[in-house]
Amino acid sequence: MSHLSRFVTVWSMLQARVRDGRLPGFAAAVRFRGAVEVHTGGCLTLGGSDPVRPDSLFRLASVSKPVAGALTLALVEDGVLGLDDPVARWLPELAEPRVLRSRSGALDDTVPAERPITVRHLLSSTPGFGGVWDDSPIAQAIGAAGIGPGPLPPQLGHDEFARRLGELPLVAQPGTSWLYHTSADALSVLLARATGRPLHELLETRVTGPLGLRSTGFWARDPARLGAAYLLVDGGFGLLDPADGSAARPPLFEGLAGGLVSTAPDVLAFFCALADGGGPVLGAASVAAMTTDTLTGAQRREVADFLGPGRSWGMQVGVQVEPAAPWDQPGRWGWDGGTGTTAYVDPGRDLVAVLLTQRGTAPGDAFLPDFWRALYRCV
């Protein structure tokens, strides 16, 4: 297949990473002008012998977040909830939040929230809580509570997660600052409570079932297709989750911030459905809302180092609003995951592409940009 492929140089680059030991394995899926290609290489585990196949399973990490956006908007379309509904209706733990007077201040030095947290705040990641990467008291408390950002879901149930979240003060007033990750896990609890159904059942009814995504869920139904996941440690690989680890069984926390397991063809099909107008998951207006910038210029500047050049945030998905790298042009949307995953839609190029690996990414790591650079040289 490779010799006929438009993207042979991309596959060669990835294979070279496998050969030189910088990548255990990969699965890529691309749709360009309607034509789909799936390519795999390497093995499910480092030094193993089971090859990665198109139906191999990967931990999506934060590539799960766009699914949180789509599922929430599907329930908005169903009339189950509204964008401007206060979340306290389903998350009473967040009914009367206190807000830190200073981000670096003591946990008890707070003021009342000036407005309720809404569903829209969770979708735009502006409820006032999320990742805080410093040694402040709130950062330490988030870590101690086990509810902070990470490549794997929290190790506690929905109710306990909500209780711990509600016990901590907000970092910012609702609607004022973008903070990463935790909103999608809060949405996960809210959606299950709003419908009275387990999240996996809801996901299957509204997203994976209609799209025929038989391999996408909160754990690997067929663990033999799942590999290990690794983090980069001192230039080498450290084990994050073994092949028979947490992703191989039903989790304590069904979460859409980073809890899904899937295949490259399934992820491509999900993003293609949204790229093509949303059916059968969403209407076109909901897709447009999801992939439109939700942040103010000031909010975007505050987190520019995290989001990246020219990038802003829609409803649980990154959206490109200004030109940056050759592949980062306005209108492009998608997101990356800390387990070495990436998926984007570029309407201007009629391109949808996904790369799944088991190689954790690190700040300043050029691995995922290298994939996109190589891909865009071919289109």
XYZ file of N, CA and C in Angstrom, residues 73-327:
765
model
N -23.136 18.910 23.725
C -23.982 19.629 22.765
C -25.104 18.744 22.227
N -24.874 17.450 22.157
C -25.950 16.531 21.754
C -27.086 16.574 22.773
N -26.724 16.650 24.057
C -27.757 16.717 25.096
C -28.423 18.087 25.138
N -27.684 19.127 24.729
C -28.307 20.443 24.586
C -29.352 20.377 23.464
N -28.987 19.740 22.345
C -29.948 19.571 21.248
C -31.164 18.765 21.688
N -30.938 17.784 22.551
C -32.036 16.950 23.051
C -32.918 17.684 24.060
N -32.482 18.865 24.514
C -33.246 19.601 25.504
C -33.046 19.142 26.934
N -32.039 18.292 27.155
C -31.763 17.798 28.506
C -31.147 18.893 29.364
N -30.350 19.743 28.747
C -29.721 20.853 29.466
C -29.521 22.019 28.514
N -29.270 23.196 29.083
C -29.051 24.391 28.283
C -27.679 24.967 28.550
N -27.133 25.652 27.565
C -25.779 26.188 27.703
C -25.658 27.141 28.883
N -26.711 27.887 29.170
C -26.620 28.878 30.241
C -27.278 28.407 31.538
N -27.578 27.108 31.618
C -28.078 26.550 32.876
C -26.967 26.548 33.919
N -27.258 26.934 35.151
C -26.273 26.774 36.224
C -26.006 25.286 36.470
N -24.728 24.948 36.604
C -24.387 23.534 36.786
C -24.829 23.011 38.152
N -25.125 23.906 39.090
C -25.532 23.485 40.434
C -26.791 22.621 40.410
N -27.561 22.723 39.329
C -28.753 21.877 39.202
C -28.379 20.400 39.250
N -27.226 20.063 38.693
C -26.768 18.673 38.660
C -25.521 18.457 39.518
N -24.792 19.519 39.768
C -23.583 19.455 40.598
C -23.782 20.395 41.785
N -24.620 19.976 42.757
C -24.860 20.850 43.918
C -23.585 21.155 44.695
N -22.564 20.322 44.489
C -21.270 20.569 45.133
C -20.673 21.916 44.699
N -21.116 22.418 43.547
C -20.588 23.677 43.008
C -21.607 24.814 43.124
N -22.571 24.657 44.023
C -23.666 25.635 44.121
C -23.207 26.976 44.685
N -22.295 26.966 45.652
C -21.868 28.219 46.283
C -20.347 28.277 46.373
N -19.691 28.356 45.224
C -18.226 28.318 45.257
C -17.622 29.587 45.850
N -16.493 29.408 46.491
C -15.662 30.537 46.933
C -14.508 30.668 45.943
N -13.973 31.865 45.835
C -12.917 32.143 44.852
C -11.705 32.714 45.578
N -10.537 32.177 45.285
C -9.305 32.682 45.897
C -9.147 34.176 45.613
N -8.777 34.917 46.659
C -8.502 36.340 46.461
C -7.237 36.504 45.619
N -6.285 35.594 45.804
C -5.053 35.569 45.022
C -4.752 34.131 44.645
N -4.331 33.898 43.404
C -4.066 32.531 42.945
C -3.015 31.828 43.792
N -2.089 32.616 44.323
C -1.008 32.009 45.118
C -1.296 32.065 46.612
N -2.503 32.530 46.970
C -2.807 32.775 48.373
C -3.277 31.550 49.134
N -3.542 31.777 50.418
C -4.031 30.718 51.307
C -5.417 30.259 50.877
N -5.729 28.984 51.094
C -6.983 28.401 50.627
C -8.203 29.012 51.303
N -8.000 29.620 52.487
C -9.149 30.201 53.181
C -9.282 31.707 52.945
N -8.435 32.268 52.105
C -8.521 33.699 51.789
C -9.336 33.846 50.498
N -10.654 33.844 50.641
C -11.543 33.781 49.485
C -12.626 34.850 49.520
N -13.270 35.009 48.372
C -14.455 35.858 48.244
C -15.543 35.015 47.570
N -16.812 35.426 47.676
C -17.863 34.651 47.006
C -17.744 34.747 45.482
N -18.233 33.715 44.793
C -18.314 33.788 43.332
C -19.312 34.867 42.936
N -18.993 35.607 41.889
C -19.845 36.722 41.452
C -21.003 36.261 40.580
N -20.920 35.029 40.081
C -21.972 34.506 39.207
C -21.944 32.988 39.288
N -23.028 32.326 38.955
C -23.019 30.864 38.982
C -22.157 30.290 37.857
N -21.618 29.111 38.082
C -20.943 28.361 37.020
C -22.018 27.759 36.122
N -21.867 27.923 34.818
C -22.849 27.404 33.865
C -22.247 26.284 33.008
N -23.127 25.604 32.294
C -22.684 24.578 31.345
C -21.735 25.193 30.321
N -22.035 26.403 29.881
C -21.174 27.080 28.908
C -19.767 27.285 29.475
N -19.670 27.634 30.755
C -18.352 27.790 31.377
C -17.571 26.481 31.321
N -18.242 25.361 31.590
C -17.537 24.072 31.531
C -17.082 23.774 30.110
N -17.927 24.046 29.126
C -17.556 23.767 27.734
C -16.370 24.614 27.287
N -16.319 25.853 27.742
C -15.227 26.742 27.324
C -14.032 26.693 28.275
N -14.091 25.813 29.274
C -13.018 25.655 30.268
C -12.761 26.941 31.045
N -13.850 27.654 31.366
C -13.724 28.893 32.133
C -14.560 28.892 33.426
N -14.738 27.741 34.118
C -15.547 27.749 35.334
C -14.803 28.296 36.549
N -13.481 28.473 36.384
C -12.682 28.946 37.511
C -11.839 27.869 38.150
N -11.965 26.625 37.681
C -11.090 25.558 38.178
C -10.439 24.832 37.008
N -9.276 24.211 37.292
C -8.533 23.480 36.270
C -7.075 23.362 36.671
N -6.243 22.996 35.724
C -4.836 22.756 36.012
C -4.116 24.002 36.493
N -3.382 23.845 37.596
C -2.528 24.912 38.131
C -1.153 24.294 38.330
N -0.202 24.709 37.497
C 1.106 24.060 37.509
C 2.142 24.937 38.226
N 2.036 25.008 39.533
C 3.041 25.714 40.325
C 3.038 25.085 41.724
N 3.682 25.719 42.689
C 3.716 25.134 44.031
C 2.814 25.891 44.992
N 1.772 26.546 44.440
C 0.833 27.305 45.267
C 0.008 26.364 46.140
N -0.593 26.888 47.198
C -1.451 26.042 48.042
C -2.573 25.366 47.251
N -3.189 26.062 46.290
C -4.281 25.438 45.538
C -3.753 24.320 44.640
N -2.574 24.515 44.045
C -1.986 23.454 43.211
C -1.701 22.220 44.054
N -1.170 22.426 45.245
C -0.872 21.298 46.125
C -2.160 20.602 46.570
N -3.204 21.389 46.832
C -4.467 20.803 47.275
C -5.132 19.993 46.157
N -5.054 20.505 44.916
C -5.608 19.770 43.779
C -4.888 18.429 43.629
N -3.550 18.470 43.741
C -2.775 17.242 43.642
C -3.111 16.260 44.754
N -3.229 16.759 45.965
C -3.530 15.895 47.116
C -4.918 15.275 46.989
N -5.841 16.024 46.377
C -7.206 15.511 46.215
C -7.320 14.507 45.075
N -6.302 14.429 44.224
C -6.326 13.474 43.118
C -7.302 13.831 42.012
N -7.571 15.144 41.832
C -8.544 15.562 40.819
C -7.919 16.465 39.756
N -6.590 16.510 39.713
C -5.914 17.383 38.768
C -5.694 16.732 37.415
N -5.160 17.506 36.466
C -4.908 16.996 35.124
C -3.893 15.853 35.124
N -4.109 14.921 34.223
C -3.169 13.824 34.036
C -3.569 13.032 32.815
N -2.668 12.193 32.307
C -2.975 11.430 31.096
C -3.963 10.292 31.335
N -4.181 9.927 32.606
C -5.138 8.876 32.942
C -6.236 9.465 33.828
N -7.424 8.839 33.867
C -8.535 9.405 34.642
C -8.261 9.385 36.148
N -9.014 10.187 36.921
C -8.884 10.162 38.376
C -9.178 8.763 38.929
N -8.557 8.455 40.047
C -8.743 7.126 40.648
C -9.803 7.187 41.755
N -10.970 7.694 41.404
C -12.079 7.775 42.350
C -13.370 7.881 41.567
N -14.498 7.661 42.232
C -15.783 7.673 41.554
C -16.288 9.080 41.296
N -17.359 9.162 40.500
C -17.944 10.456 40.135
C -18.335 11.288 41.357
N -19.042 10.671 42.305
C -19.548 11.439 43.441
C -18.409 11.957 44.311
N -17.406 11.113 44.507
C -16.268 11.542 45.334
C -15.475 12.637 44.621
N -15.340 12.522 43.307
C -14.672 13.564 42.526
C -15.391 14.900 42.720
N -16.716 14.886 42.561
C -17.489 16.120 42.685
C -17.386 16.692 44.097
N -17.376 15.814 45.086
C -17.258 16.282 46.468
C -15.927 16.981 46.693
N -14.857 16.372 46.246
C -13.525 16.963 46.434
C -13.368 18.259 45.640
N -13.928 18.277 44.432
C -13.867 19.492 43.612
C -14.596 20.636 44.323
N -15.764 20.326 44.882
C -16.562 21.347 45.540
C -15.963 21.862 46.835
N -15.071 21.085 47.433
C -14.448 21.502 48.695
C -13.333 22.516 48.491
N -12.827 22.610 47.277
C -11.708 23.516 47.015
C -12.216 24.847 46.470
N -11.533 25.939 46.795
C -11.927 27.228 46.214
C -11.584 27.278 44.728
N -12.291 28.139 44.009
C -11.965 28.376 42.604
C -10.696 29.214 42.505
N -9.978 29.036 41.407
C -8.765 29.808 41.148
C -9.124 31.190 40.598
N -10.253 31.260 39.889
C -10.678 32.514 39.252
C -12.196 32.590 39.283
N -12.720 33.795 39.136
C -14.163 33.973 39.056
C -14.702 33.247 37.810
N -15.852 32.591 37.916
C -16.418 31.899 36.750
C -16.521 32.827 35.537
N -16.073 32.313 34.388
C -16.164 33.061 33.135
C -15.010 33.986 32.850
N -14.016 34.059 33.757
C -12.964 35.062 33.558
C -11.649 34.501 33.041
N -11.300 33.268 33.395
C -9.985 32.717 33.021
C -10.125 31.310 32.469
N -9.299 31.001 31.470
C -9.248 29.650 30.909
C -8.309 28.797 31.753
N -8.812 27.647 32.194
C -8.012 26.691 32.973
C -8.263 25.301 32.406
N -7.203 24.538 32.263
C -7.245 23.322 31.457
C -7.831 22.112 32.183
N -8.453 21.240 31.445
C -8.691 19.836 31.728
C -9.894 19.510 32.607
N -9.933 20.054 33.813
C -10.867 19.558 34.821
C -12.322 19.778 34.421
N -12.592 20.794 33.601
C -13.961 21.047 33.130
C -14.564 19.819 32.458
N -13.766 19.112 31.661
C -14.296 17.961 30.927
C -14.641 16.818 31.876
N -13.886 16.686 32.965
C -14.250 15.669 33.959
C -15.499 16.086 34.731
N -15.628 17.392 35.036
C -16.851 17.868 35.682
C -18.060 17.657 34.769
N -17.889 17.898 33.465
C -18.956 17.622 32.507
C -19.336 16.145 32.510
N -18.348 15.287 32.668
C -18.609 13.837 32.670
C -19.563 13.462 33.796
N -19.349 14.048 34.975
C -20.239 13.791 36.112
C -21.612 14.395 35.837
N -21.616 15.634 35.333
C -22.870 16.335 35.070
C -23.744 15.578 34.058
N -23.147 15.100 32.977
C -23.921 14.427 31.932
C -24.541 13.134 32.450
N -23.780 12.395 33.251
C -24.317 11.150 33.821
C -25.477 11.458 34.770
N -25.322 12.487 35.590
C -26.382 12.840 36.529
C -27.607 13.418 35.810
N -27.370 14.236 34.789
C -28.477 14.883 34.088
C -29.369 13.873 33.376
N -28.786 12.766 32.948
C -29.545 11.750 32.215
C -29.903 10.549 33.083
N -29.287 10.464 34.271
C -29.532 9.307 35.133
C -28.998 8.016 34.553
N -27.966 8.125 33.730
C -27.407 6.937 33.077
C -25.897 6.918 33.236
N -25.299 5.729 33.290
C -23.829 5.672 33.293
C -23.292 6.333 32.036
N -22.143 6.987 32.161
C -21.609 7.735 31.031
C -21.306 6.830 29.840
N -20.857 5.603 30.098
C -20.539 4.722 28.966
C -21.798 4.398 28.154
N -22.919 4.281 28.844
C -24.186 3.994 28.167
C -24.635 5.204 27.346
N -24.478 6.382 27.938
C -24.841 7.622 27.263
C -23.978 7.843 26.021
N -22.683 7.607 26.171
C -21.755 7.761 25.044
C -22.125 6.825 23.903
N -22.484 5.599 24.268
C -22.831 4.615 23.241
C -24.127 4.997 22.529
N -25.077 5.523 23.289
C -26.372 5.885 22.700
C -26.268 7.080 21.770
N -25.477 8.091 22.160
C -25.484 9.356 21.437
C -24.317 9.555 20.464
N -23.219 8.822 20.680
C -22.041 9.070 19.832
C -21.530 7.794 19.170
N -21.021 6.878 19.960
C -20.320 5.744 19.345
C -21.272 4.795 18.621
N -22.492 4.600 19.159
C -23.463 3.730 18.498
C -23.885 4.266 17.148
N -24.395 5.511 17.102
C -24.798 6.078 15.808
C -23.675 6.110 14.776
N -22.445 6.276 15.227
C -21.318 6.344 14.290
C -20.696 4.980 14.004
N -21.156 3.948 14.702
C -20.594 2.614 14.496
C -19.174 2.453 14.998
N -18.834 3.192 16.064
C -17.474 3.132 16.612
C -17.400 2.016 17.661
N -17.182 0.802 17.190
C -17.273 -0.357 18.083
C -16.077 -0.507 19.021
N -15.002 0.237 18.748
C -13.793 0.067 19.560
C -13.556 1.215 20.531
N -14.491 2.155 20.603
C -14.290 3.350 21.436
C -15.072 3.240 22.729
N -14.388 3.425 23.858
C -15.050 3.367 25.152
C -14.094 3.748 26.261
N -14.529 3.534 27.505
C -13.721 3.932 28.659
C -12.740 2.853 29.099
N -12.798 1.701 28.462
C -11.803 0.667 28.713
C -11.752 -0.255 27.502
N -10.713 -1.044 27.420
C -10.520 -1.939 26.283
C -11.375 -3.183 26.466
N -12.414 -3.306 25.653
C -13.269 -4.510 25.746
C -12.489 -5.745 25.296
N -11.487 -5.527 24.458
C -10.620 -6.615 23.985
C -9.182 -6.254 24.358
N -8.762 -6.539 25.606
C -7.452 -6.082 26.085
C -6.275 -6.579 25.255
N -6.464 -7.651 24.496
C -5.365 -8.166 23.670
C -4.961 -7.154 22.594
N -5.864 -6.232 22.256
C -5.565 -5.217 21.236
C -4.940 -3.957 21.826
N -4.752 -3.942 23.145
C -4.238 -2.756 23.830
C -2.763 -2.932 24.171
N -1.975 -1.906 23.922
C -0.571 -1.948 24.304
C -0.321 -1.250 25.621
N 0.940 -1.092 25.951
C 1.327 -0.320 27.128
C 1.373 1.150 26.758
N 1.419 2.013 27.774
C 1.608 3.452 27.540
C 2.831 3.896 28.311
N 3.615 4.784 27.689
C 4.891 5.197 28.255
C 4.971 6.715 28.376
N 5.744 7.159 29.341
C 6.099 8.562 29.461
C 7.583 8.716 29.153
N 7.974 9.883 28.675
C 9.388 10.136 28.441
C 10.068 10.430 29.776
N 11.111 9.684 30.084
C 11.841 9.874 31.335
C 13.338 9.869 31.024
N 13.981 11.019 31.258
C 15.437 11.118 31.060
C 15.874 10.596 29.693
N 15.148 10.971 28.670
C 15.523 10.577 27.315
C 15.098 9.181 26.929
N 14.524 8.434 27.880
C 14.043 7.091 27.576
C 12.566 6.970 27.905
N 12.107 5.742 28.063
C 10.697 5.497 28.337
C 10.489 4.969 29.750
N 9.514 5.555 30.443
C 9.054 5.023 31.722
C 7.628 4.539 31.540
N 7.259 3.471 32.217
C 5.935 2.882 32.045
C 4.878 3.740 32.734
N 3.869 4.177 31.983
C 2.734 4.906 32.542
C 1.627 3.934 32.938
N 1.306 3.018 32.033
C 0.232 2.053 32.271
C 0.544 0.806 31.459
N 0.644 -0.364 32.108
C 0.961 -1.581 31.352
C -0.203 -2.006 30.459
N 0.071 -2.939 29.578
C -0.950 -3.403 28.637
C -2.174 -3.942 29.366
N -1.960 -4.531 30.533
C -3.092 -5.061 31.303
C -3.436 -4.150 32.483
N -3.128 -2.861 32.343
C -3.305 -1.909 33.434
C -4.704 -1.315 33.502
N -4.768 -0.049 33.910
C -6.062 0.566 34.209
C -6.973 0.659 32.991
N -6.402 0.784 31.798
C -7.235 0.924 30.594
C -7.809 -0.414 30.128
N -7.425 -1.502 30.786
C -7.877 -2.833 30.378
C -9.105 -3.300 31.157
N -9.613 -2.435 32.048
C -10.776 -2.827 32.850
C -11.657 -1.605 33.118
N -12.919 -1.824 33.489
C -13.792 -0.668 33.760
C -13.179 0.242 34.818
N -13.114 1.556 34.547
C -12.430 2.473 35.459
C -13.328 2.900 36.614
N -12.691 3.391 37.676
C -13.446 4.003 38.768
C -14.156 5.258 38.282
N -13.476 5.998 37.398
C -14.004 7.271 36.905
C -14.151 7.213 35.396
N -15.388 7.228 34.903
C -15.618 7.348 33.466
C -15.543 8.828 33.130
N -14.445 9.227 32.499
C -14.209 10.653 32.289
C -13.811 10.970 30.867
N -14.269 12.118 30.378
C -13.991 12.531 29.008
C -12.881 13.562 28.904
N -12.247 13.894 30.029
C -11.071 14.766 29.931
C -9.894 13.997 29.359
N -9.831 12.702 29.648
C -8.718 11.901 29.136
C -8.926 10.418 29.319
N -10.172 9.946 29.327
C -10.446 8.575 29.719
C -10.788 7.596 28.632
N -10.754 7.993 27.366
C -11.199 7.086 26.316
C -10.077 6.233 25.734
N -10.476 5.052 25.297
C -9.616 4.125 24.556
C -10.251 3.952 23.180
N -9.434 3.966 22.131
C -10.005 3.870 20.794
C -8.956 3.434 19.782
N -9.390 3.347 18.533
C -8.510 3.028 17.409
C -8.395 4.241 16.496
N -7.369 4.253 15.662
C -7.205 5.362 14.717
C -8.393 5.475 13.749
N -8.904 4.376 13.183
C -10.069 4.514 12.298
C -11.306 5.049 13.017
N -11.521 4.647 14.277
C -12.667 5.166 15.028
C -12.539 6.669 15.268
N -11.346 7.107 15.694
C -11.143 8.529 15.957
C -11.323 9.330 14.660
N -10.794 8.803 13.560
C -10.963 9.482 12.274
C -12.443 9.600 11.934
N -13.207 8.532 12.148
C -14.635 8.556 11.812
C -15.379 9.589 12.638
N -15.029 9.730 13.913
C -15.674 10.736 14.764
C -15.386 12.143 14.249
N -14.124 12.437 13.995
C -13.765 13.775 13.525
C -14.316 14.051 12.121
N -14.359 13.020 11.284
C -14.933 13.205 9.944
C -16.424 13.514 10.027
N -17.126 12.853 10.946
C -18.562 13.120 11.095
C -18.791 14.586 11.447
N -17.999 15.124 12.365
C -18.138 16.536 12.713
C -17.727 17.426 11.539
N -16.655 17.042 10.853
C -16.191 17.835 9.708
C -17.240 17.897 8.608
N -18.056 16.841 8.510
C -19.056 16.753 7.450
C -20.410 17.322 7.868
N -20.449 18.021 9.001
C -21.694 18.665 9.409
C -22.313 18.131 10.682
N -21.743 17.033 11.215
C -22.152 16.572 12.533
C -23.049 15.363 12.591
N -23.787 15.065 11.522
C -24.707 13.929 11.577
C -23.975 12.606 11.690
N -24.546 11.623 12.404
C -25.814 11.635 13.126
C -25.697 12.064 14.597
N -24.598 12.713 14.960
C -24.372 13.069 16.367
C -24.917 14.458 16.676
N -24.592 15.418 15.819
C -24.936 16.825 16.047
C -25.484 17.466 14.783
N -26.219 18.562 14.975
C -26.571 19.410 13.845
C -25.414 20.327 13.497
N -25.445 20.870 12.295
C -24.340 21.704 11.816
C -24.128 22.936 12.693
N -25.212 23.507 13.236
C -25.076 24.700 14.085
C -24.302 24.376 15.360
N -24.510 23.174 15.897
C -23.781 22.772 17.104
C -22.301 22.554 16.804
N -21.999 21.960 15.646
C -20.593 21.788 15.261
C -19.931 23.152 15.103
N -20.648 24.078 14.480
C -20.093 25.423 14.296
C -19.828 26.088 15.641
N -20.756 25.944 16.586
C -20.560 26.526 17.918
C -19.385 25.879 18.634
N -19.282 24.564 18.494
C -18.219 23.820 19.173
C -16.837 24.227 18.684
N -16.737 24.551 17.404
C -15.423 24.809 16.788
C -15.168 26.293 16.562
N -15.923 27.147 17.250
C -15.736 28.591 17.198
C -15.062 29.067 18.478
N -14.178 30.017 18.364
C -13.467 30.584 19.514
C -14.448 31.072 20.582
N -14.239 30.632 21.826
C -15.102 31.067 22.934
C -14.395 32.045 23.879
N -13.124 32.329 23.640
C -12.352 33.136 24.583
C -12.226 34.580 24.117
N -12.053 35.479 25.066
C -11.724 36.870 24.724
C -10.234 36.947 24.402
N -9.852 38.041 23.770
C -8.434 38.234 23.467
C -7.577 38.197 24.717
N -8.075 38.803 25.796
C -7.312 38.831 27.053
C -7.173 37.435 27.635
N -8.244 36.655 27.594
C -8.177 35.283 28.106
C -7.186 34.459 27.299
N -7.204 34.657 25.993
C -6.304 33.891 25.127
C -4.849 34.262 25.389
N -4.588 35.552 25.549
C -3.203 35.986 25.802
C -2.678 35.418 27.122
N -3.552 35.297 28.092
C -3.159 34.802 29.412
C -2.644 33.365 29.346
N -3.156 32.586 28.394
C -2.781 31.166 28.302
C -2.141 30.831 26.951
N -1.604 31.857 26.281
C -1.034 31.653 24.940
C 0.086 30.630 24.945
N 0.900 30.609 26.010
C 2.004 29.655 26.064
C 1.498 28.224 26.104
N 0.343 28.023 26.740
C -0.205 26.667 26.839
C -0.912 26.273 25.544
N -1.783 27.129 25.050
C -2.572 26.784 23.865
C -1.729 26.738 22.600
N -0.688 27.553 22.546
C 0.179 27.553 21.377
C -0.109 28.736 20.461
N 0.813 29.031 19.548
C 0.702 30.213 18.689
C -0.591 30.234 17.882
N -1.317 31.338 17.971
C -2.500 31.529 17.146
C -3.691 30.669 17.501
N -3.605 29.939 18.622
C -4.666 28.984 18.937
C -5.523 29.478 20.085
N -6.819 29.196 19.989
C -7.742 29.498 21.069
C -8.535 28.234 21.389
N -9.694 28.408 22.024
C -10.452 27.267 22.538
C -11.921 27.449 22.204
N -12.509 26.392 21.656
C -13.943 26.385 21.392
C -14.665 25.728 22.548
N -15.453 24.700 22.257
C -16.141 23.949 23.305
C -15.474 22.587 23.441
N -14.448 22.553 24.309
C -13.617 21.371 24.564
C -12.800 20.949 23.344
N -12.394 21.937 22.550
C -11.531 21.651 21.403
C -10.703 22.892 21.083
N -9.460 22.671 20.659
C -8.615 23.778 20.241
C -9.030 24.279 18.873
N -9.031 25.602 18.694
C -9.378 26.186 17.394
C -8.315 27.204 17.004
N -7.882 27.117 15.764
C -6.864 28.035 15.264
C -7.532 29.322 14.816
N -7.078 30.459 15.347
C -7.719 31.739 15.008
C -6.776 32.692 14.263
N -5.477 32.418 14.327
C -4.499 33.230 13.592
C -3.478 32.300 12.957
N -2.882 32.702 11.826
C -1.881 31.847 11.189
C -0.658 31.657 12.092
N -0.123 30.449 12.096
C 1.107 30.169 12.844
C 1.981 29.277 11.964
N 2.147 28.013 12.357
C 2.906 27.080 11.517
C 2.145 26.840 10.206
N 2.826 26.302 9.183
C 2.146 26.067 7.900
C 0.849 25.264 8.044
N 0.816 24.342 9.008
C -0.386 23.533 9.200
C -1.386 24.219 10.141
